[in-house]
PDB file of N, CA and C in Angstrom:
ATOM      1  N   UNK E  11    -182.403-183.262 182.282  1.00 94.00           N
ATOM      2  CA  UNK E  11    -182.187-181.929 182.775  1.00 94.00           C
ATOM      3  C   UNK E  11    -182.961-181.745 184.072  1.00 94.00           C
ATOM      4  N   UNK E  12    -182.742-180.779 185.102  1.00 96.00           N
ATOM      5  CA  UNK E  12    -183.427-180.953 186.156  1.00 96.00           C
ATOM      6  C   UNK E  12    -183.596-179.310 185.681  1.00 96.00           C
ATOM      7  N   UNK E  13    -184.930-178.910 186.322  1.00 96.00           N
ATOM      8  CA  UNK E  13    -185.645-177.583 186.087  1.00 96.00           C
ATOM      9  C   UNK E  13    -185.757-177.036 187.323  1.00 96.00           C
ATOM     10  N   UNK E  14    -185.087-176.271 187.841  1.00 97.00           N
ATOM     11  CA  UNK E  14    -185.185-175.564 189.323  1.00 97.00           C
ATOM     12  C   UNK E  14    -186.583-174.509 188.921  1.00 97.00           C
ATOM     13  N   UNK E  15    -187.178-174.909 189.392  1.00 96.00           N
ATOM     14  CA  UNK E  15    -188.804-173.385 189.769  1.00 96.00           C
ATOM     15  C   UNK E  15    -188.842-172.384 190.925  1.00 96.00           C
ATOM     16  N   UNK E  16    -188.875-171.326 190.609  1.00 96.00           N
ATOM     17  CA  UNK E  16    -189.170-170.724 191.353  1.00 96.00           C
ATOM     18  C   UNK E  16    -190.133-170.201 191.653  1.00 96.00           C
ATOM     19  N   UNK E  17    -191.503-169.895 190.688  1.00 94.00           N
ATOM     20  CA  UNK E  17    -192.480-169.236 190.949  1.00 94.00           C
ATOM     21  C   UNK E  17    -193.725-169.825 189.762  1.00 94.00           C
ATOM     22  N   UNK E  18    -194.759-169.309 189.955  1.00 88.00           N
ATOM     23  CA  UNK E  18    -195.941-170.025 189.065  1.00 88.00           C
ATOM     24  C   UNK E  18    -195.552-169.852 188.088  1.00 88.00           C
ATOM     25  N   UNK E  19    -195.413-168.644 187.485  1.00 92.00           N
ATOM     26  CA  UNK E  19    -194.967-168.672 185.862  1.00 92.00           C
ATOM     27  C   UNK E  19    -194.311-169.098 185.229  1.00 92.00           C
ATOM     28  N   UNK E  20    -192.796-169.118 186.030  1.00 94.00           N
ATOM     29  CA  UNK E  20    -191.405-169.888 186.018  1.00 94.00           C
ATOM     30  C   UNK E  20    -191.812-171.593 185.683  1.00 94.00           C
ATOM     31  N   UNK E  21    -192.891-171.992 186.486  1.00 89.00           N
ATOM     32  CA  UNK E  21    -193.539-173.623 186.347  1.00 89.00           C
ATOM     33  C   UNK E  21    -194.185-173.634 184.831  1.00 89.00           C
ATOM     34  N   UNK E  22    -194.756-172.787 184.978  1.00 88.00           N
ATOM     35  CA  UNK E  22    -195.495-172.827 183.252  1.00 88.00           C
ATOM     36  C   UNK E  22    -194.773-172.547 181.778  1.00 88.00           C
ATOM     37  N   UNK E  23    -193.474-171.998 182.400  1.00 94.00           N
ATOM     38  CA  UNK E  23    -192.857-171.786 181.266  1.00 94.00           C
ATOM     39  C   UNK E  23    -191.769-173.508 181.242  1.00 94.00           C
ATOM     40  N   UNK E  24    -191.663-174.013 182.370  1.00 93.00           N
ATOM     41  CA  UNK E  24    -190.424-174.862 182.577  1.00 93.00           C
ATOM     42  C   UNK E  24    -191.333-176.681 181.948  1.00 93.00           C
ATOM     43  N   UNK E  25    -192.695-176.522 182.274  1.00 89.00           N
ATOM     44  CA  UNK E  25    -193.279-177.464 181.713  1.00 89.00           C
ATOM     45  C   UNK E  25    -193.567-177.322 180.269  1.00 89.00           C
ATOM     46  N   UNK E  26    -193.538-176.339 179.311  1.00 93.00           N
ATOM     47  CA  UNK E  26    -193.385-176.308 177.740  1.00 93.00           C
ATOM     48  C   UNK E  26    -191.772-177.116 177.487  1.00 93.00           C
ATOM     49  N   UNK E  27    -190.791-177.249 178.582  1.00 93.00           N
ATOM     50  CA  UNK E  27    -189.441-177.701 178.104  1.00 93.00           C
ATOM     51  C   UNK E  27    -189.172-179.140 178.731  1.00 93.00           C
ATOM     52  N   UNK E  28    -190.369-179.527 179.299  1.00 92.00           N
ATOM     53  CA  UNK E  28    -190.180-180.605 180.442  1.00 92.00           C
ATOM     54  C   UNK E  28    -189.956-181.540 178.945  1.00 92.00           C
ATOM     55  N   UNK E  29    -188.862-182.919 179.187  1.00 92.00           N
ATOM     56  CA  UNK E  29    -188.855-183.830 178.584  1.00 92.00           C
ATOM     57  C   UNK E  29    -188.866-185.385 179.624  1.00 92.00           C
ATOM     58  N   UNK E  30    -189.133-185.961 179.081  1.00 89.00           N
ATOM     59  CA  UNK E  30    -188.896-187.495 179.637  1.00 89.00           C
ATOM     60  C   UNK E  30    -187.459-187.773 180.055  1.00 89.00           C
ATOM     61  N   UNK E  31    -187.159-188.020 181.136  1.00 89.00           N
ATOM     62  CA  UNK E  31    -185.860-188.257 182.136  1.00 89.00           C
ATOM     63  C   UNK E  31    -185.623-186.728 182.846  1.00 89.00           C
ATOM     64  N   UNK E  32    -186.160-185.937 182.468  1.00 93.00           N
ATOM     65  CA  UNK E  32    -185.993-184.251 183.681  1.00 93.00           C
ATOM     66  C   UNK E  32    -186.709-184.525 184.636  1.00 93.00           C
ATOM     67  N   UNK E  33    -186.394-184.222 185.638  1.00 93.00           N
ATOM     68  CA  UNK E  33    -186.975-183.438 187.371  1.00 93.00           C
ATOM     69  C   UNK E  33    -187.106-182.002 187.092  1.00 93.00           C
ATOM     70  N   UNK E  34    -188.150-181.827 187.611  1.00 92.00           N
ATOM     71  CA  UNK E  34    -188.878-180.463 188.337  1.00 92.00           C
ATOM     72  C   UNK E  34    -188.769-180.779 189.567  1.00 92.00           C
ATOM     73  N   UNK E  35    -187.533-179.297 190.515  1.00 94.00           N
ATOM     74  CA  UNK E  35    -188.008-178.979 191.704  1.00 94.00           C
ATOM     75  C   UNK E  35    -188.400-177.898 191.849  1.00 94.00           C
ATOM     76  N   UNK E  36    -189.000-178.102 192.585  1.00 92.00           N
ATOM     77  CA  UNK E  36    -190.029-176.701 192.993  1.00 92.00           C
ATOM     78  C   UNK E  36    -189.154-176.134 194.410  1.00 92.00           C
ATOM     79  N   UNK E  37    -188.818-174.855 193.927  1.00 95.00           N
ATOM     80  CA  UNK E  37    -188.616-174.132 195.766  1.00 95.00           C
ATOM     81  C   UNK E  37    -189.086-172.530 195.511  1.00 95.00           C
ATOM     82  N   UNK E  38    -188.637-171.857 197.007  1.00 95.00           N
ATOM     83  CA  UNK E  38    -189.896-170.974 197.076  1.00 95.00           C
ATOM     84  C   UNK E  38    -190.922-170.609 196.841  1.00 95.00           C
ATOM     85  N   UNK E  39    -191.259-169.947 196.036  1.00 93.00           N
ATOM     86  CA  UNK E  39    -192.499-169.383 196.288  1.00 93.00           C
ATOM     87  C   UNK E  39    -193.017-170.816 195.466  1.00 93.00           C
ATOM     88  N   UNK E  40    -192.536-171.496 194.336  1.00 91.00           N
ATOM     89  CA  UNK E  40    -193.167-172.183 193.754  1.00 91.00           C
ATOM     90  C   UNK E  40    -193.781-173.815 194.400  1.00 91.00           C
ATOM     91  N   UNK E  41    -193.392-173.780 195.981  1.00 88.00           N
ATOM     92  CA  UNK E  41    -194.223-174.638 196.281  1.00 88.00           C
ATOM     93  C   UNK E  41    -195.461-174.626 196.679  1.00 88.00           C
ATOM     94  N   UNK E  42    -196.253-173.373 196.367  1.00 86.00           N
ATOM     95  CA  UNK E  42    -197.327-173.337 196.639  1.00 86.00           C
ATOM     96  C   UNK E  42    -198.390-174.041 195.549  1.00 86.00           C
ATOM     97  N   UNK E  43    -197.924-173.573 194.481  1.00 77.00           N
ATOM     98  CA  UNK E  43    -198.724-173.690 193.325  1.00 77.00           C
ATOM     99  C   UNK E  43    -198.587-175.419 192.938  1.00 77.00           C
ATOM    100  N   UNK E  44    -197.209-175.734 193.103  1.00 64.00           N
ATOM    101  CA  UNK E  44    -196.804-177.113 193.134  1.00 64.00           C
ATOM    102  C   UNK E  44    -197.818-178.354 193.803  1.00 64.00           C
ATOM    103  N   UNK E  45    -198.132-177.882 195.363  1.00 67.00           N
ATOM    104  CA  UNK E  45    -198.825-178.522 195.745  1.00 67.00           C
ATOM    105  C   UNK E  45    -200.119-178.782 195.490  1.00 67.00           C
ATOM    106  N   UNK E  46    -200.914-177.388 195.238  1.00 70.00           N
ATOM    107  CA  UNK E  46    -201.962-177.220 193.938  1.00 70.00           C
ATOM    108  C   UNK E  46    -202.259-177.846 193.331  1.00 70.00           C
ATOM    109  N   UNK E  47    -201.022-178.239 192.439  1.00 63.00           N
ATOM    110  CA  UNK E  47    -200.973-179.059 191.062  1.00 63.00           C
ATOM    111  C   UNK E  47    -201.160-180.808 191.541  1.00 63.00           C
ATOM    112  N   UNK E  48    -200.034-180.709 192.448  1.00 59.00           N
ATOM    113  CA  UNK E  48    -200.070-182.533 193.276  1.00 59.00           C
ATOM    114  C   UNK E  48    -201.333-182.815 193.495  1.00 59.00           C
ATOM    115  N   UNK E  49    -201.735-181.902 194.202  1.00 61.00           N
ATOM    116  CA  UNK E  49    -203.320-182.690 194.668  1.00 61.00           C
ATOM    117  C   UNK E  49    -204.357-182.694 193.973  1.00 61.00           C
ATOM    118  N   UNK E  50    -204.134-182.057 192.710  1.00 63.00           N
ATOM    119  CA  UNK E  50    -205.441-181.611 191.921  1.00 63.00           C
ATOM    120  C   UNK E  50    -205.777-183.488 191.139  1.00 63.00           C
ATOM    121  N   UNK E  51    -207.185-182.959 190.718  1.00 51.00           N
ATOM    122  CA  UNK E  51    -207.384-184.159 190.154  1.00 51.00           C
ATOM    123  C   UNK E  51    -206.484-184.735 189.121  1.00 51.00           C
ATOM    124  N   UNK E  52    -206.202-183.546 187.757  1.00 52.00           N
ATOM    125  CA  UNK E  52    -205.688-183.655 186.829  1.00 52.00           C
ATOM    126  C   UNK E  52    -204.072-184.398 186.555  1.00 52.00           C
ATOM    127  N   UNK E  53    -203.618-184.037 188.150  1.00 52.00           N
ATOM    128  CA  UNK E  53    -202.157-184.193 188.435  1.00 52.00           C
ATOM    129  C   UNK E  53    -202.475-186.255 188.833  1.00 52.00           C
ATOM    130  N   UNK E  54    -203.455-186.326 189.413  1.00 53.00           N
ATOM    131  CA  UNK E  54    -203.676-187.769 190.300  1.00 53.00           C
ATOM    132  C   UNK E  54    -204.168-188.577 188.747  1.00 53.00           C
ATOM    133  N   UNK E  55    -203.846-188.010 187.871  1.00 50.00           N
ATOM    134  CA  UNK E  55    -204.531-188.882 186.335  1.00 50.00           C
ATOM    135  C   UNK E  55    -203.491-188.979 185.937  1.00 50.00           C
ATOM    136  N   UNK E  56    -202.540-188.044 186.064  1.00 51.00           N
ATOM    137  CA  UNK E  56    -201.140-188.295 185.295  1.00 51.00           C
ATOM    138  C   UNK E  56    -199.495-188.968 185.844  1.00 51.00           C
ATOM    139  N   UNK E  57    -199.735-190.078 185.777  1.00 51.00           N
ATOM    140  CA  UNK E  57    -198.520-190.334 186.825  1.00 51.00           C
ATOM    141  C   UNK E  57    -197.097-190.332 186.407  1.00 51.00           C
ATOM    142  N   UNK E  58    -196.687-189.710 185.371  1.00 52.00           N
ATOM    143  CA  UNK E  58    -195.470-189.265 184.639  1.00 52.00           C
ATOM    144  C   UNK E  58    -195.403-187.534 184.807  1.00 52.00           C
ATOM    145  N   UNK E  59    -196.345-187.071 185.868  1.00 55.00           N
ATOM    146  CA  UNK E  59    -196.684-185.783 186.377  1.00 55.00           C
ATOM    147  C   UNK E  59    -195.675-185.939 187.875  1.00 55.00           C
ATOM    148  N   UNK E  60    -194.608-185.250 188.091  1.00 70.00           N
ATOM    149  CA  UNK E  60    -193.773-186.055 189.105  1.00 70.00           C
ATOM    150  C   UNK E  60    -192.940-184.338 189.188  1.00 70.00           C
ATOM    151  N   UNK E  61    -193.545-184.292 190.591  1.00 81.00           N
ATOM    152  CA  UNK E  61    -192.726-182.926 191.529  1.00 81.00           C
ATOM    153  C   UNK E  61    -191.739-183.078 192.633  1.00 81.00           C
ATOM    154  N   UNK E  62    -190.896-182.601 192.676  1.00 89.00           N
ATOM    155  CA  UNK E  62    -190.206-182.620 193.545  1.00 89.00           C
ATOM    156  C   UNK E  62    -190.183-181.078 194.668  1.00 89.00           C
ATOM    157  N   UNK E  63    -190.531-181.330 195.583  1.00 88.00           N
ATOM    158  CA  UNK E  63    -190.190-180.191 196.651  1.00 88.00           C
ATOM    159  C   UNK E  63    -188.675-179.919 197.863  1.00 88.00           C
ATOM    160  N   UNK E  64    -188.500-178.803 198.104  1.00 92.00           N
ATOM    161  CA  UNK E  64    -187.435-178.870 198.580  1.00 92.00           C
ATOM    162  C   UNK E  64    -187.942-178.095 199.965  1.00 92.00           C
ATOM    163  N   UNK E  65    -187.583-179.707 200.755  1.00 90.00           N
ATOM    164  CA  UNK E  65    -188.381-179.502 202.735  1.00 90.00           C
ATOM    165  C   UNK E  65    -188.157-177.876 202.916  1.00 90.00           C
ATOM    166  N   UNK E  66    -187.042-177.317 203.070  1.00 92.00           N
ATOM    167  CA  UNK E  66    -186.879-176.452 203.721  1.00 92.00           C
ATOM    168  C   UNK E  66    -187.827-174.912 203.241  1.00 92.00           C
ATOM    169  N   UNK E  67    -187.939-175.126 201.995  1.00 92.00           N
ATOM    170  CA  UNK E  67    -188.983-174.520 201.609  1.00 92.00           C
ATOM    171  C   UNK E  67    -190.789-174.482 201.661  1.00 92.00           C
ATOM    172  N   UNK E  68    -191.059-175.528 201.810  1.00 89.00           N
ATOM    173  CA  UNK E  68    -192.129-176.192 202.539  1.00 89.00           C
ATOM    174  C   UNK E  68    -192.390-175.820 203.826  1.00 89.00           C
ATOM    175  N   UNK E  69    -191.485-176.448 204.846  1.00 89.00           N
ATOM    176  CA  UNK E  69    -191.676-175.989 205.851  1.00 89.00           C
ATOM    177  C   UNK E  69    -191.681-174.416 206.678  1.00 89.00           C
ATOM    178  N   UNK E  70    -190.753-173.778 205.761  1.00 92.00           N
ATOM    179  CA  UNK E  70    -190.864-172.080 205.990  1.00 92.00           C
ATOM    180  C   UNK E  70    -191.815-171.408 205.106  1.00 92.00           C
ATOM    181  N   UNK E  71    -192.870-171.890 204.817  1.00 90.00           N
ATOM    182  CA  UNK E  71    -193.956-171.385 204.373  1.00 90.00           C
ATOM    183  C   UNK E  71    -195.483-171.986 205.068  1.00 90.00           C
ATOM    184  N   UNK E  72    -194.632-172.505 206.420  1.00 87.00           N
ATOM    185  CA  UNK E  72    -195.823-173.455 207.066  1.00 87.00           C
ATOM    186  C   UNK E  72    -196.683-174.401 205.731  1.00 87.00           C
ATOM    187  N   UNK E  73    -196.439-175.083 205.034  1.00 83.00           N
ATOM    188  CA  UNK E  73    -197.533-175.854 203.885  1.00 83.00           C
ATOM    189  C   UNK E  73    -197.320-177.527 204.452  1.00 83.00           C
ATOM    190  N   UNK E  74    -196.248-177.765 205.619  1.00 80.00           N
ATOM    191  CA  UNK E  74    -195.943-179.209 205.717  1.00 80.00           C
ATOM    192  C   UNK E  74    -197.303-180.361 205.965  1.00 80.00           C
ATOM    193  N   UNK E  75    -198.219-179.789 206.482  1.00 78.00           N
ATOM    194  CA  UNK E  75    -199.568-180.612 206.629  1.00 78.00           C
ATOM    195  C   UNK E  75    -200.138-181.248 205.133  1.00 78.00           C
ATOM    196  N   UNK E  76    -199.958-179.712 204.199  1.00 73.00           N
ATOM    197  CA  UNK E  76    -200.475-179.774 202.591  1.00 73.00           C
ATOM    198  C   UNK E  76    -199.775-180.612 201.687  1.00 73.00           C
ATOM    199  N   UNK E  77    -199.139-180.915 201.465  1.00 66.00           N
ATOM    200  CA  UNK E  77    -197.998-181.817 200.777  1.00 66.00           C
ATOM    201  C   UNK E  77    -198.647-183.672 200.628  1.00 66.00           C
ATOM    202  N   UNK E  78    -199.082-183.804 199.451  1.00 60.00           N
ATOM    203  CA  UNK E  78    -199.619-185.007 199.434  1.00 60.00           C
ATOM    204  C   UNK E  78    -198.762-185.891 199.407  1.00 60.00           C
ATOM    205  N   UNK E  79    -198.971-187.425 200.003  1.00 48.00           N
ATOM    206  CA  UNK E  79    -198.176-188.377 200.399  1.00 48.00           C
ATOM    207  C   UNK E  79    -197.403-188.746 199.277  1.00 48.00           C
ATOM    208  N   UNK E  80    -198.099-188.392 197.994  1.00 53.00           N
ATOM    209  CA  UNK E  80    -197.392-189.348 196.752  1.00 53.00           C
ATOM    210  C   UNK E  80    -196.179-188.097 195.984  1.00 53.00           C
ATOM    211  N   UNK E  81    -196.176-186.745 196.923  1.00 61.00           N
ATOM    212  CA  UNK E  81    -195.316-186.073 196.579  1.00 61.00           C
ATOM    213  C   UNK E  81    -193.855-186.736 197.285  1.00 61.00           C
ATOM    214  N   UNK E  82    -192.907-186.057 196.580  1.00 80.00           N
ATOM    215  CA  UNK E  82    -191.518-186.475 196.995  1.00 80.00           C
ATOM    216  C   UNK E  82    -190.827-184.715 197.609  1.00 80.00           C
ATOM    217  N   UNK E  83    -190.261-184.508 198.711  1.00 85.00           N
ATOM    218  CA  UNK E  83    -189.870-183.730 199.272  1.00 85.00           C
ATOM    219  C   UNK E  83    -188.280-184.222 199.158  1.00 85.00           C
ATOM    220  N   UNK E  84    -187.268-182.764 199.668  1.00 91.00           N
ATOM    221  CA  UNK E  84    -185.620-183.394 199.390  1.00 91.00           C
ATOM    222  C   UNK E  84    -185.417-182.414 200.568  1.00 91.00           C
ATOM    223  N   UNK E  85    -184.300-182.567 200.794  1.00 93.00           N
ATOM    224  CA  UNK E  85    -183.235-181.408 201.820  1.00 93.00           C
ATOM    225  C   UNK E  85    -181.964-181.095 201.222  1.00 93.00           C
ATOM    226  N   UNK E  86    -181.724-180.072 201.552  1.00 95.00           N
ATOM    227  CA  UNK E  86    -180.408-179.228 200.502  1.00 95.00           C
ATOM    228  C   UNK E  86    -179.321-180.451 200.333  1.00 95.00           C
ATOM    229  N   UNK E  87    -179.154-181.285 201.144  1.00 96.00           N
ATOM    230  CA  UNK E  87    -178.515-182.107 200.544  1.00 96.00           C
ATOM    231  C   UNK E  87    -178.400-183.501 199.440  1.00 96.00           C
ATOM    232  N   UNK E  88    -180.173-183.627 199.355  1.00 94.00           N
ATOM    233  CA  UNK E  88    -180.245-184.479 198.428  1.00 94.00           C
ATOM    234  C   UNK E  88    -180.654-183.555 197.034  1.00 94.00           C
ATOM    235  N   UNK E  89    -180.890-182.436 197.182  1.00 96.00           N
ATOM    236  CA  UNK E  89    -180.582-180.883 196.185  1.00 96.00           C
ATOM    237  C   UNK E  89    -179.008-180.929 195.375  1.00 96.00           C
ATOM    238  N   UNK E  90    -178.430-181.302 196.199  1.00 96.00           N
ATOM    239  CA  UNK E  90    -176.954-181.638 196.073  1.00 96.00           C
ATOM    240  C   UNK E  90    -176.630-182.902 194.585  1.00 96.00           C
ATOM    241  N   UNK E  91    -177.301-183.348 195.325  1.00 95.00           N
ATOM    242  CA  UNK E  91    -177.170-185.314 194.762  1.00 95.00           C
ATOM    243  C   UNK E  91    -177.979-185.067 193.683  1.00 95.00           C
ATOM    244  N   UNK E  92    -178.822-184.286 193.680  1.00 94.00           N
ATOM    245  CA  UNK E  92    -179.486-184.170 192.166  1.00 94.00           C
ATOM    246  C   UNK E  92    -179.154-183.399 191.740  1.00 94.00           C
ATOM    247  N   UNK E  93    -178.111-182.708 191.378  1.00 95.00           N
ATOM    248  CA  UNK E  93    -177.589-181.710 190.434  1.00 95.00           C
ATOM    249  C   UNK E  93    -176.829-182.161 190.036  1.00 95.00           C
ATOM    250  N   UNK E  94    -175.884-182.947 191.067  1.00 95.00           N
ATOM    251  CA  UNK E  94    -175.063-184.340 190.667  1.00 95.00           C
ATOM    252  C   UNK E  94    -175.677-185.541 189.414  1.00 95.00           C
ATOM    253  N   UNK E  95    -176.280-185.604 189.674  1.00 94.00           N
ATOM    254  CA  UNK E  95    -177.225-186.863 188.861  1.00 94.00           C
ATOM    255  C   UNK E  95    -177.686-186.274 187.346  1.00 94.00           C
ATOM    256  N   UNK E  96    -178.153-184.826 187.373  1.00 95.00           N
ATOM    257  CA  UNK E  96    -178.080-184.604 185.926  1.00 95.00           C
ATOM    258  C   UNK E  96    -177.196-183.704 185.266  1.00 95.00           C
ATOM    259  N   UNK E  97    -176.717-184.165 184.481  1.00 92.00           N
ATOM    260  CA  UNK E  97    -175.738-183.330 183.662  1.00 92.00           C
ATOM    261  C   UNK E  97    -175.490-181.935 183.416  1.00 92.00           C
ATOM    262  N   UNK E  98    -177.173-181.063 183.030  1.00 95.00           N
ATOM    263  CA  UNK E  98    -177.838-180.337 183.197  1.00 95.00           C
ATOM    264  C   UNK E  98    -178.678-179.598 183.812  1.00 95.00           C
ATOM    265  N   UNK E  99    -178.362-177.934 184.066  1.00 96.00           N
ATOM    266  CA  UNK E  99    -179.911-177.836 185.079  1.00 96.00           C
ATOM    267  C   UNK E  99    -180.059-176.296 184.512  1.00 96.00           C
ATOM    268  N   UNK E 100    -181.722-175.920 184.971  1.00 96.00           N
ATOM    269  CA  UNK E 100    -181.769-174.587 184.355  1.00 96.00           C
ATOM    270  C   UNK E 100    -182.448-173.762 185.753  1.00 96.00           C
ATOM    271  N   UNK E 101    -182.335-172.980 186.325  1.00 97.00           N
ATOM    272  CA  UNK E 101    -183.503-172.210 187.138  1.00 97.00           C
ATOM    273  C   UNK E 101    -184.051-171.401 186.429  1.00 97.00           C
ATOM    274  N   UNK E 102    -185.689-171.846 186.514  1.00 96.00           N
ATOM    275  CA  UNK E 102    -186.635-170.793 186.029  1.00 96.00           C
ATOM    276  C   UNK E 102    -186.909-169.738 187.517  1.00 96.00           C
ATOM    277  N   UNK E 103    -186.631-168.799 186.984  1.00 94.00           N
ATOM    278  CA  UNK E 103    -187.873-167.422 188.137  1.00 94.00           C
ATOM    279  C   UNK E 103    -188.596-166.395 187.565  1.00 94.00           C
TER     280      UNK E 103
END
């Protein structure tokens, strides 16, 4: 299943449903907290801890400097290709 986020809470409720083979992307407001999470220690211990951001959201919130290297960023069109890819999707907001 892929979990569209939209906001902090939306993340906290979407990780009680996270299973093994789902994506979390994070857009609007929820790439703030996202990146938060990437860089925190807790996130750098868990490497089945795996975010996805969506550039255009990133970058219109000025955060493109913040975004750690081992994060994965997309553009509406590989947004595309992954909705394609799972069968399923839910947006949390």
């Amino acid at each position: 299943m892929l979990h569209i986020v939209k906001n902090k809470p939306a993340l906290e409720q979407a990780r009680l449903f996270f299973l093994s083979g789902d994506a979390i992307l994070l857009i609007e407001d929820a790439v703030y907290i996202g990146i938060e999470q990437i860089n925190s220690q807790e996130a750098k211990k868990d490497p089945e801890d795996h975010y996805l951001y969506l550039k255009e959201d990133i970058k219109a919130r000025g955060l493109s400097n913040l975004v750690n290297i081992g994060a994965q960023s997309i553009d509406y069109n590989e947004f595309v290709a992954l909705t394609e890819k799972h069968e399923q999707s839910l947006t949390w907001e």
